PDB file of C-alpha atoms in Angstrom:
ATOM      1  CA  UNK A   1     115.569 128.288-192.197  1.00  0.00           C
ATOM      2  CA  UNK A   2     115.708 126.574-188.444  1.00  0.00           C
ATOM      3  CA  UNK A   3     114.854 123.264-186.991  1.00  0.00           C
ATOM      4  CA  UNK A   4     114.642 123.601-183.473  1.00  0.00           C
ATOM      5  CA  UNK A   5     113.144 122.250-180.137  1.00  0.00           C
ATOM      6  CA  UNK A   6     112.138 124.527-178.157  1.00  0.00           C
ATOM      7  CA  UNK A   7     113.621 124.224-174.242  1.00  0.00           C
ATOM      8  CA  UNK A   8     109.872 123.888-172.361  1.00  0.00           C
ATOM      9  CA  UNK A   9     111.844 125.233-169.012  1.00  0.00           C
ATOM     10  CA  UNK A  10     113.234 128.628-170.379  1.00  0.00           C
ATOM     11  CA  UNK A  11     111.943 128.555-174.259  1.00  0.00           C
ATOM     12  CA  UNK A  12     115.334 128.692-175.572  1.00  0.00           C
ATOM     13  CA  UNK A  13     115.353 127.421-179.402  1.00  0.00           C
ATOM     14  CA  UNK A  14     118.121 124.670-179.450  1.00  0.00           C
ATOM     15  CA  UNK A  15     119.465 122.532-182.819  1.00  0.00           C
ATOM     16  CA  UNK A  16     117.402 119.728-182.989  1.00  0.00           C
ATOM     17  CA  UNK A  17     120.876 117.476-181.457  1.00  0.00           C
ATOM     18  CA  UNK A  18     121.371 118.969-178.958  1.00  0.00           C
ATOM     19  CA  UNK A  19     120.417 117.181-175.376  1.00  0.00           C
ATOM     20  CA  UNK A  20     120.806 120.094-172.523  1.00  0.00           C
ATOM     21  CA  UNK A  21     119.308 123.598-173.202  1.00  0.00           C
ATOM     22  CA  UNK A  22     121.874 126.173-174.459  1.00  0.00           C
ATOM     23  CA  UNK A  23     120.958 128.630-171.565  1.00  0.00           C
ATOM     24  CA  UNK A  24     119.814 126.352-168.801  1.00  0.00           C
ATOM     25  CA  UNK A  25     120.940 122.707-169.520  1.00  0.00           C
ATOM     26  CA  UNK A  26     117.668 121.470-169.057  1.00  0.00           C
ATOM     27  CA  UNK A  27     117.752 118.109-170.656  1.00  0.00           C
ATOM     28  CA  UNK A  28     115.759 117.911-174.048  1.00  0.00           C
ATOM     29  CA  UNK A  29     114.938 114.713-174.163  1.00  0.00           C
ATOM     30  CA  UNK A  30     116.250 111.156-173.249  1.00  0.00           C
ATOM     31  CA  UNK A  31     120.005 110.414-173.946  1.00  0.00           C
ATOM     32  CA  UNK A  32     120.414 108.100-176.955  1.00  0.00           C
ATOM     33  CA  UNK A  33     123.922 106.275-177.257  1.00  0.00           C
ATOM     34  CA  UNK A  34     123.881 103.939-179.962  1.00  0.00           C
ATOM     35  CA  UNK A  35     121.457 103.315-183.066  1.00  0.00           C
ATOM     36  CA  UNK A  36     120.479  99.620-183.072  1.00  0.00           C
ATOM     37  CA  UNK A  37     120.588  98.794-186.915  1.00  0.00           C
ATOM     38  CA  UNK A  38     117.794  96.518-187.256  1.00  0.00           C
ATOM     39  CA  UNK A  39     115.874  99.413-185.365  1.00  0.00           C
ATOM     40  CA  UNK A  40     116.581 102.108-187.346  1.00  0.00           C
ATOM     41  CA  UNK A  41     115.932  99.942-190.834  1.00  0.00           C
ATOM     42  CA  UNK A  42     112.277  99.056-189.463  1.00  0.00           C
ATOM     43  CA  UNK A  43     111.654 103.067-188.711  1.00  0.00           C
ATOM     44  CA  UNK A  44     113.353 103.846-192.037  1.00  0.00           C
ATOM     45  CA  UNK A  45     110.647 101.727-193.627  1.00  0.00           C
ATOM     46  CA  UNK A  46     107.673 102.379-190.908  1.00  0.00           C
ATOM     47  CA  UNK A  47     108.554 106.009-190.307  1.00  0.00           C
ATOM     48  CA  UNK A  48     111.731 107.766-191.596  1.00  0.00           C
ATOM     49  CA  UNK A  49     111.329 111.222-190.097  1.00  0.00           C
ATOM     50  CA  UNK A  50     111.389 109.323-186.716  1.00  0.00           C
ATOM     51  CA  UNK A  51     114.715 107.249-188.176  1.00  0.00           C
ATOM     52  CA  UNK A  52     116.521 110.145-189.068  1.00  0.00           C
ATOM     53  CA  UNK A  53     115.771 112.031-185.604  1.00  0.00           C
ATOM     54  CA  UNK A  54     117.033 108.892-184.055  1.00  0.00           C
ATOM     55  CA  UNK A  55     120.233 109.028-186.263  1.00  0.00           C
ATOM     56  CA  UNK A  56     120.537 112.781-185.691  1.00  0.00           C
ATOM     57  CA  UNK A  57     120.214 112.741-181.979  1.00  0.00           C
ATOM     58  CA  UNK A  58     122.309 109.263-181.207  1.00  0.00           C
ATOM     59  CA  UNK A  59     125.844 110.258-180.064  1.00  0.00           C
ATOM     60  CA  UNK A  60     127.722 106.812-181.695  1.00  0.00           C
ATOM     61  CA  UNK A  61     126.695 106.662-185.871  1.00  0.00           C
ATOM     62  CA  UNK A  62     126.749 103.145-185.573  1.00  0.00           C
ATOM     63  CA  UNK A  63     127.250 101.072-189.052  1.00  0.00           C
ATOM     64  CA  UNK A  64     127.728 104.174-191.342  1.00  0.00           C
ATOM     65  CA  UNK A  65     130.767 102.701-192.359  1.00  0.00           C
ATOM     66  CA  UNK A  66     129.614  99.310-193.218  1.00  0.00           C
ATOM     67  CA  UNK A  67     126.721 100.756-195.161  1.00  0.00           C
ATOM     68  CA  UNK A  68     129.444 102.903-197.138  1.00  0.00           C
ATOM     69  CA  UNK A  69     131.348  99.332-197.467  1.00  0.00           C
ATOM     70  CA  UNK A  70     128.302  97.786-199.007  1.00  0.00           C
ATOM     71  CA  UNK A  71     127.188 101.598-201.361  1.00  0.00           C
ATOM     72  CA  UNK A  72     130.651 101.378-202.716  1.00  0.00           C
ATOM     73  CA  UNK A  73     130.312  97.445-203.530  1.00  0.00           C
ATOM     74  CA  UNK A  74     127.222  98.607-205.541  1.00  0.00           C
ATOM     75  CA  UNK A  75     128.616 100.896-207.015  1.00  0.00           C
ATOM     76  CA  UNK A  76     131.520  98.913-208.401  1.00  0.00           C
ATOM     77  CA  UNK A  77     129.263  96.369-209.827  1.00  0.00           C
ATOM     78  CA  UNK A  78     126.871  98.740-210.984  1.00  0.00           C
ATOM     79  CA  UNK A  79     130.366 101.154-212.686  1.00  0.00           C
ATOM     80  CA  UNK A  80     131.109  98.004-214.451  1.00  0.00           C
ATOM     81  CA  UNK A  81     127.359  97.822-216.507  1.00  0.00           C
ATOM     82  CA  UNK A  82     127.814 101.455-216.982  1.00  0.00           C
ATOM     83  CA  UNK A  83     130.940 100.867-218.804  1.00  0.00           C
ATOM     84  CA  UNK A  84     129.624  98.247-220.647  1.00  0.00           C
ATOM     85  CA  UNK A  85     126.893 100.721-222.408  1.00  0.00           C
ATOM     86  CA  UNK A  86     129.702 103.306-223.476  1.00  0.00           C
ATOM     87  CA  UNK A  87     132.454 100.949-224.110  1.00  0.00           C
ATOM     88  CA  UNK A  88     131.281  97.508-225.834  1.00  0.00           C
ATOM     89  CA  UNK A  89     133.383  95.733-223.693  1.00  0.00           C
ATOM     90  CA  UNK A  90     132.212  92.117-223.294  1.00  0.00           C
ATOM     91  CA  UNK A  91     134.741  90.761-220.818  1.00  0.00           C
ATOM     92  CA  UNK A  92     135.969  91.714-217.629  1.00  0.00           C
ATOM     93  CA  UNK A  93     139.675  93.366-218.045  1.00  0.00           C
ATOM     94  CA  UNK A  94     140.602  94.906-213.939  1.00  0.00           C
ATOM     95  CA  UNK A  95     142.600  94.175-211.211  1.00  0.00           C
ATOM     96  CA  UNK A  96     139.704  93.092-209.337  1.00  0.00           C
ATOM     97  CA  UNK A  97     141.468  93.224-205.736  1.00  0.00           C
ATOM     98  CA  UNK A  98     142.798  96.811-207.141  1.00  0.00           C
ATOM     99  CA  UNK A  99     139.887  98.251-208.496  1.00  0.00           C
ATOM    100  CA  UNK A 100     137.274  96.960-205.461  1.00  0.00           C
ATOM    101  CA  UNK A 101     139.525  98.711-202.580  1.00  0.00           C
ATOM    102  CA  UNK A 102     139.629 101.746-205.081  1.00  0.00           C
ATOM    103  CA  UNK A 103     135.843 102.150-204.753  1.00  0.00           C
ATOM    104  CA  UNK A 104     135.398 101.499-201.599  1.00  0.00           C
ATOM    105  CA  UNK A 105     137.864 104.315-200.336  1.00  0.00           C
ATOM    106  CA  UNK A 106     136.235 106.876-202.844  1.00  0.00           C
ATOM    107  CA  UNK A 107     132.371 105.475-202.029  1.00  0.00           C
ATOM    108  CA  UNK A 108     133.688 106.466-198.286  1.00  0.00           C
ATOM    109  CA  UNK A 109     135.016 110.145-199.677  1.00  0.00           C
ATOM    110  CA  UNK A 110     132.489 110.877-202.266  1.00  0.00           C
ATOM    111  CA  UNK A 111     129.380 111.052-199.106  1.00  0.00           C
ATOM    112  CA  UNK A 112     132.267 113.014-196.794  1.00  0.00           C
ATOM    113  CA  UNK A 113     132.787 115.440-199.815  1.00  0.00           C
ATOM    114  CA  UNK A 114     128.720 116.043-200.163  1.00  0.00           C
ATOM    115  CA  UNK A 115     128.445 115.986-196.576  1.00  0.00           C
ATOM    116  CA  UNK A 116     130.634 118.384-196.495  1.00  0.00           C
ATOM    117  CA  UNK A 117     128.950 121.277-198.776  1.00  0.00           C
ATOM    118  CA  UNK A 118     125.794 120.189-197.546  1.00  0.00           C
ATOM    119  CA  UNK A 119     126.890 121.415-193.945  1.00  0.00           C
ATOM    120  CA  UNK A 120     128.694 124.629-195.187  1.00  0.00           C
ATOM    121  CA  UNK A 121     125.213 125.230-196.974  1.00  0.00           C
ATOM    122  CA  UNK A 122     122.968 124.899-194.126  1.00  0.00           C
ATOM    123  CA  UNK A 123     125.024 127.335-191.920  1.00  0.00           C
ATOM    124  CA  UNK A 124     124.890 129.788-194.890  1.00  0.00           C
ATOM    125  CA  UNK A 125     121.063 129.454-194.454  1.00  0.00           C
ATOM    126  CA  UNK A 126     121.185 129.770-190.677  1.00  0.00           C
ATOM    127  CA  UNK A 127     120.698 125.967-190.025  1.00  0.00           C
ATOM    128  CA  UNK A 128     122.524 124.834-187.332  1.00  0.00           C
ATOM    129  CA  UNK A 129     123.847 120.936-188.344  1.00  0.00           C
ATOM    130  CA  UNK A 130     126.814 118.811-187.170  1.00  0.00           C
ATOM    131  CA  UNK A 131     128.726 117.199-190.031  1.00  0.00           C
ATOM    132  CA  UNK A 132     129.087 113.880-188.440  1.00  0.00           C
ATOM    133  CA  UNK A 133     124.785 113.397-188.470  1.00  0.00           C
ATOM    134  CA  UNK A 134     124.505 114.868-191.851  1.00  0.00           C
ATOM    135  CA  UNK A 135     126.976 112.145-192.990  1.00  0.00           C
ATOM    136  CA  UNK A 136     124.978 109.360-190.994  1.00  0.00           C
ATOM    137  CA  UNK A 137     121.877 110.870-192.317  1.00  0.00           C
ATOM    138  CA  UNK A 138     122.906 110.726-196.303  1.00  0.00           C
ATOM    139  CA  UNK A 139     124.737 107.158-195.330  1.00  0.00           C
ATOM    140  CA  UNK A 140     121.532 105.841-193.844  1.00  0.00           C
ATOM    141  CA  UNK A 141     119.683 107.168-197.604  1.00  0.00           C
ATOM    142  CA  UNK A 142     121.934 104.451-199.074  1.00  0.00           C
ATOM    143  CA  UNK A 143     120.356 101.460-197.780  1.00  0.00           C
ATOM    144  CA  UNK A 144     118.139 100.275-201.111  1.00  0.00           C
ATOM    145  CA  UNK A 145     121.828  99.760-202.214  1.00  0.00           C
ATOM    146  CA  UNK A 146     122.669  97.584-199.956  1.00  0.00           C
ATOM    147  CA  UNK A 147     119.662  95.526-200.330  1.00  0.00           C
ATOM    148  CA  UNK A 148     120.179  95.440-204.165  1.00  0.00           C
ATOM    149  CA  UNK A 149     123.576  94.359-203.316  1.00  0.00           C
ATOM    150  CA  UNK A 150     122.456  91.488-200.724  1.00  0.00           C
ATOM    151  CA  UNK A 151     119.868  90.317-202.556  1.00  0.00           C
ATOM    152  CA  UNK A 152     119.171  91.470-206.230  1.00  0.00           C
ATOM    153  CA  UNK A 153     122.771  91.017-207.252  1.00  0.00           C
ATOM    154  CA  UNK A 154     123.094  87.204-206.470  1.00  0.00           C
ATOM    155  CA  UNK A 155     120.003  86.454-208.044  1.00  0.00           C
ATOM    156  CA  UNK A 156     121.146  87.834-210.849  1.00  0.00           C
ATOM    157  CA  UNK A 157     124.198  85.930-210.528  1.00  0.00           C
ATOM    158  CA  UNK A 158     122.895  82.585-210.427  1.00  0.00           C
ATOM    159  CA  UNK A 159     120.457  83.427-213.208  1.00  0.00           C
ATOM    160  CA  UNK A 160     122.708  85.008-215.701  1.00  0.00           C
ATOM    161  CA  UNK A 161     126.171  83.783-214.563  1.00  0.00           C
ATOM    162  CA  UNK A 162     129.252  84.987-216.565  1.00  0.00           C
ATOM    163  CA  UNK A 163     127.029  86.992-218.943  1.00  0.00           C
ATOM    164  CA  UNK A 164     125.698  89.291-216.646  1.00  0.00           C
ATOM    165  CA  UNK A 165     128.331  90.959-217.344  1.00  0.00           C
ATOM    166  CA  UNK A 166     128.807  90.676-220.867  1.00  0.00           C
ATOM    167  CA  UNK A 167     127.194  92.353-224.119  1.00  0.00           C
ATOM    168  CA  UNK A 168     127.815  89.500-226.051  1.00  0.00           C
ATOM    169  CA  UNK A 169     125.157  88.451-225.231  1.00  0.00           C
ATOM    170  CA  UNK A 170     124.010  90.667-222.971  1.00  0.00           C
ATOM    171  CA  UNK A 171     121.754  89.218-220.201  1.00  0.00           C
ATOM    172  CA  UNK A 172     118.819  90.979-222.384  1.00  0.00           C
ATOM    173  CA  UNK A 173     119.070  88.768-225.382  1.00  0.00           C
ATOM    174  CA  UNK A 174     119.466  85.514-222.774  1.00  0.00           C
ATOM    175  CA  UNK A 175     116.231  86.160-220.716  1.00  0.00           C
ATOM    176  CA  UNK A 176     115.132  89.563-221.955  1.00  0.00           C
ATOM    177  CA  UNK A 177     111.654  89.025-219.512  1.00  0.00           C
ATOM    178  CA  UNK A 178     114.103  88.967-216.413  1.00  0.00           C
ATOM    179  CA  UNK A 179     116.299  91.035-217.049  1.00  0.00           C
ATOM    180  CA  UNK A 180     113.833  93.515-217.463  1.00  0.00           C
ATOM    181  CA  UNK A 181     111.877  92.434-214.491  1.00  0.00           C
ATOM    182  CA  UNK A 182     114.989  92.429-212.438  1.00  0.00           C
ATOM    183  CA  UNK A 183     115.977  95.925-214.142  1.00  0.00           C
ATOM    184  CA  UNK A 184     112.736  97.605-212.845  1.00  0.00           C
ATOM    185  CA  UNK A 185     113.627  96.140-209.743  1.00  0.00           C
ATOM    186  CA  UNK A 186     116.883  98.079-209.522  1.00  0.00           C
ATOM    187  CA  UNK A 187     114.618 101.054-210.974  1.00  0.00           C
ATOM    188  CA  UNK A 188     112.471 100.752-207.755  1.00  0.00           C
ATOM    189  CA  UNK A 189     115.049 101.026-205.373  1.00  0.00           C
ATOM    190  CA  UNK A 190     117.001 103.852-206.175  1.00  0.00           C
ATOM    191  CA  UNK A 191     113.160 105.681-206.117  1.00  0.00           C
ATOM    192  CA  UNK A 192     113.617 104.088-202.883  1.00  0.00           C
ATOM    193  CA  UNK A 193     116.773 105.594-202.345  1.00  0.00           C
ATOM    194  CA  UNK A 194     115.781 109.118-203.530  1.00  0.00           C
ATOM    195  CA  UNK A 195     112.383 109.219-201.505  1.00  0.00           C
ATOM    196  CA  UNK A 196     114.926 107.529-198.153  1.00  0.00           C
ATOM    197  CA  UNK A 197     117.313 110.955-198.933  1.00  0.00           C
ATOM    198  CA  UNK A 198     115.070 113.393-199.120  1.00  0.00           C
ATOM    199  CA  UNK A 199     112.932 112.519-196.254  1.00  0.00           C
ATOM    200  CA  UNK A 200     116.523 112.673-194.297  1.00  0.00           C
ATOM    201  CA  UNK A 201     116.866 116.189-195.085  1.00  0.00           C
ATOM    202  CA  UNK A 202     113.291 117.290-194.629  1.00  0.00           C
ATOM    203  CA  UNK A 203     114.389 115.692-191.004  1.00  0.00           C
ATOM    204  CA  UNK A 204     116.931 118.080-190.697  1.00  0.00           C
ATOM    205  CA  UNK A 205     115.527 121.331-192.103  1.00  0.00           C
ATOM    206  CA  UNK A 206     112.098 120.902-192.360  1.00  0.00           C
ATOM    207  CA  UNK A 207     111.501 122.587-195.494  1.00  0.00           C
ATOM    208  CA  UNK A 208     110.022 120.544-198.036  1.00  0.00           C
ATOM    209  CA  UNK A 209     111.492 122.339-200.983  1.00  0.00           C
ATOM    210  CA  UNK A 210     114.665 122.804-200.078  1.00  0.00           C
ATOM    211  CA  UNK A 211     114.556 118.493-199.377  1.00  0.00           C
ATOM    212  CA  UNK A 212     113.685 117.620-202.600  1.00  0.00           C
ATOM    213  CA  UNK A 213     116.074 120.112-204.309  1.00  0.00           C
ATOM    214  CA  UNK A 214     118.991 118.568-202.109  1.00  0.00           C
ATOM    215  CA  UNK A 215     118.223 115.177-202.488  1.00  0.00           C
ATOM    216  CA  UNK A 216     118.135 115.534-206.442  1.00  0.00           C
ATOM    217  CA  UNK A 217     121.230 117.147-206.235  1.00  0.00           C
ATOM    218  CA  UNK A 218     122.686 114.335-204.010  1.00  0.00           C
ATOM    219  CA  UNK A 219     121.755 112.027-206.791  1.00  0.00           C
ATOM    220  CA  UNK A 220     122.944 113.752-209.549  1.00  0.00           C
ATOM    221  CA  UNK A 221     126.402 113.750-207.440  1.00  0.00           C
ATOM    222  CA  UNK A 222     126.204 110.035-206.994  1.00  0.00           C
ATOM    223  CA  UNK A 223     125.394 109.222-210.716  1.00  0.00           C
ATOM    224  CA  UNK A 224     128.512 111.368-211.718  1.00  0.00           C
ATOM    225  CA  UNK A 225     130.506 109.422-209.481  1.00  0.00           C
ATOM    226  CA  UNK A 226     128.801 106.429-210.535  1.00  0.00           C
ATOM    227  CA  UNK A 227     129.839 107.912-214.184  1.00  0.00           C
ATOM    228  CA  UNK A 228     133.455 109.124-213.172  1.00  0.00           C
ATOM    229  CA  UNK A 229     134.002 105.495-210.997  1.00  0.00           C
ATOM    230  CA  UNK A 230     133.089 103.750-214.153  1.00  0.00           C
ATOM    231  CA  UNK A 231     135.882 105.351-216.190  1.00  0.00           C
ATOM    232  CA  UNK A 232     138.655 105.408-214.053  1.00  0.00           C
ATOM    233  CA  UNK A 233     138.675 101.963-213.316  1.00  0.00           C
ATOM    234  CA  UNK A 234     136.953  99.803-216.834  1.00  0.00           C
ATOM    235  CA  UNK A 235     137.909 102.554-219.647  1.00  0.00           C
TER     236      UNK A 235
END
């Protein structure tokens, strides 16, 4: 398995990061510093392939870890509904200042740690990959989180107040048409989410099965976190 561009002065196969030719530093193609955030979201939307080469090939991963802030902020809220299906609990019983910095260091970890084996597994395959854009490229996935938490959550704030997160009633009973709307909402973007993943690692293999395996791996992973996160910190 190989993604490569080809050096058009020598024909050298380089990694797809790489900016000077292996074997005669010709340059590859234009230098790319710094992602500009607004940028990359329109190409995520427009054309993720071309997004993800951008993230691959800029030498600065700009924002990764204020798109990690943001995942893990999701991730708390959406641990806490989790816990409320298994445990019954109608109130809210945390250290919230406690519990929030807890999730965001292990939201920050948790991509590292898949990063991580994703890398070793690529160089097992004979794909060539830098851990630093494989993190940017699964932190960039994230983004449907972030606009869930920017904009779906304080909707549902101002429409189900306190009881969003309660059982008793449960947001379901109050405005069961909503809640279901704004459900299928949150349904949508992790499809998002999924489709935003694997396209990132068809970007960096090129091999449509192997994409779609990882990326339904990836979310397995971050639904057992989301599983695990909702334990440690509301059981």
């Amino acid at each position: 398995m190989k993604n490569v561009t080809t050096c058009p002065n020598c024909g050298t196969e380089n990694p797809l990061y790489k900016l000077n030719c292996l074997n005669c530093k010709t340059y590859l193609r234009e230098r790319i510093y710094n992602l500009d955030l607004w940028k990359v979201i329109g190409l995520l939307i427009e054309s993720p392939v071309k997004a993800y080469r951008l993230i691959i090939q800029s030498e600065h991963k700009n924002f990764i870890f204020l798109i990690l802030a943001l995942f893990s902020i999701k991730s708390f809220i959406n641990a806490r509904f989790l816990s409320l299906v298994y445990s019954g609990s109608s109130t809210l019983k945390f250290n919230f200042e406690l519990e929030l910095l807890t999730a965001l260091g292990a939201g920050i970890i948790v991509i590292l740690i898949y990063a991580v084996i994703f890398s070793s597994v690529n160089l097992v395959a004979g794909l060539k990959t830098r851990l630093k854009d494989n993190y940017a490229v699964f932190s960039y996935s994230l983004l449907p989180y972030t606009v869930g938490l920017a904009i779906l959550f304080p909707i549902e704030i101002i429409i189900f107040g306190e009881y969003l997160f309660s059982d008793n009633p449960s947001p379901f009973i109050i405005k069961p048409s909503l809640a279901y709307f704004l459900l299928s909402i949150e349904g949508l973007l992790i499809l998002w989410g999924l489709y935003l993943t694997i396209t990132g690692i068809f970007a960096v293999s090129k091999n449509i099965l192997y994409s779609v395996f990882s990326g339904l791996i990836f979310y397995l992973y971050l639904y057992g976190f989301l599983f695990f996160l909702s334990k440690i910190l509301f059981n």
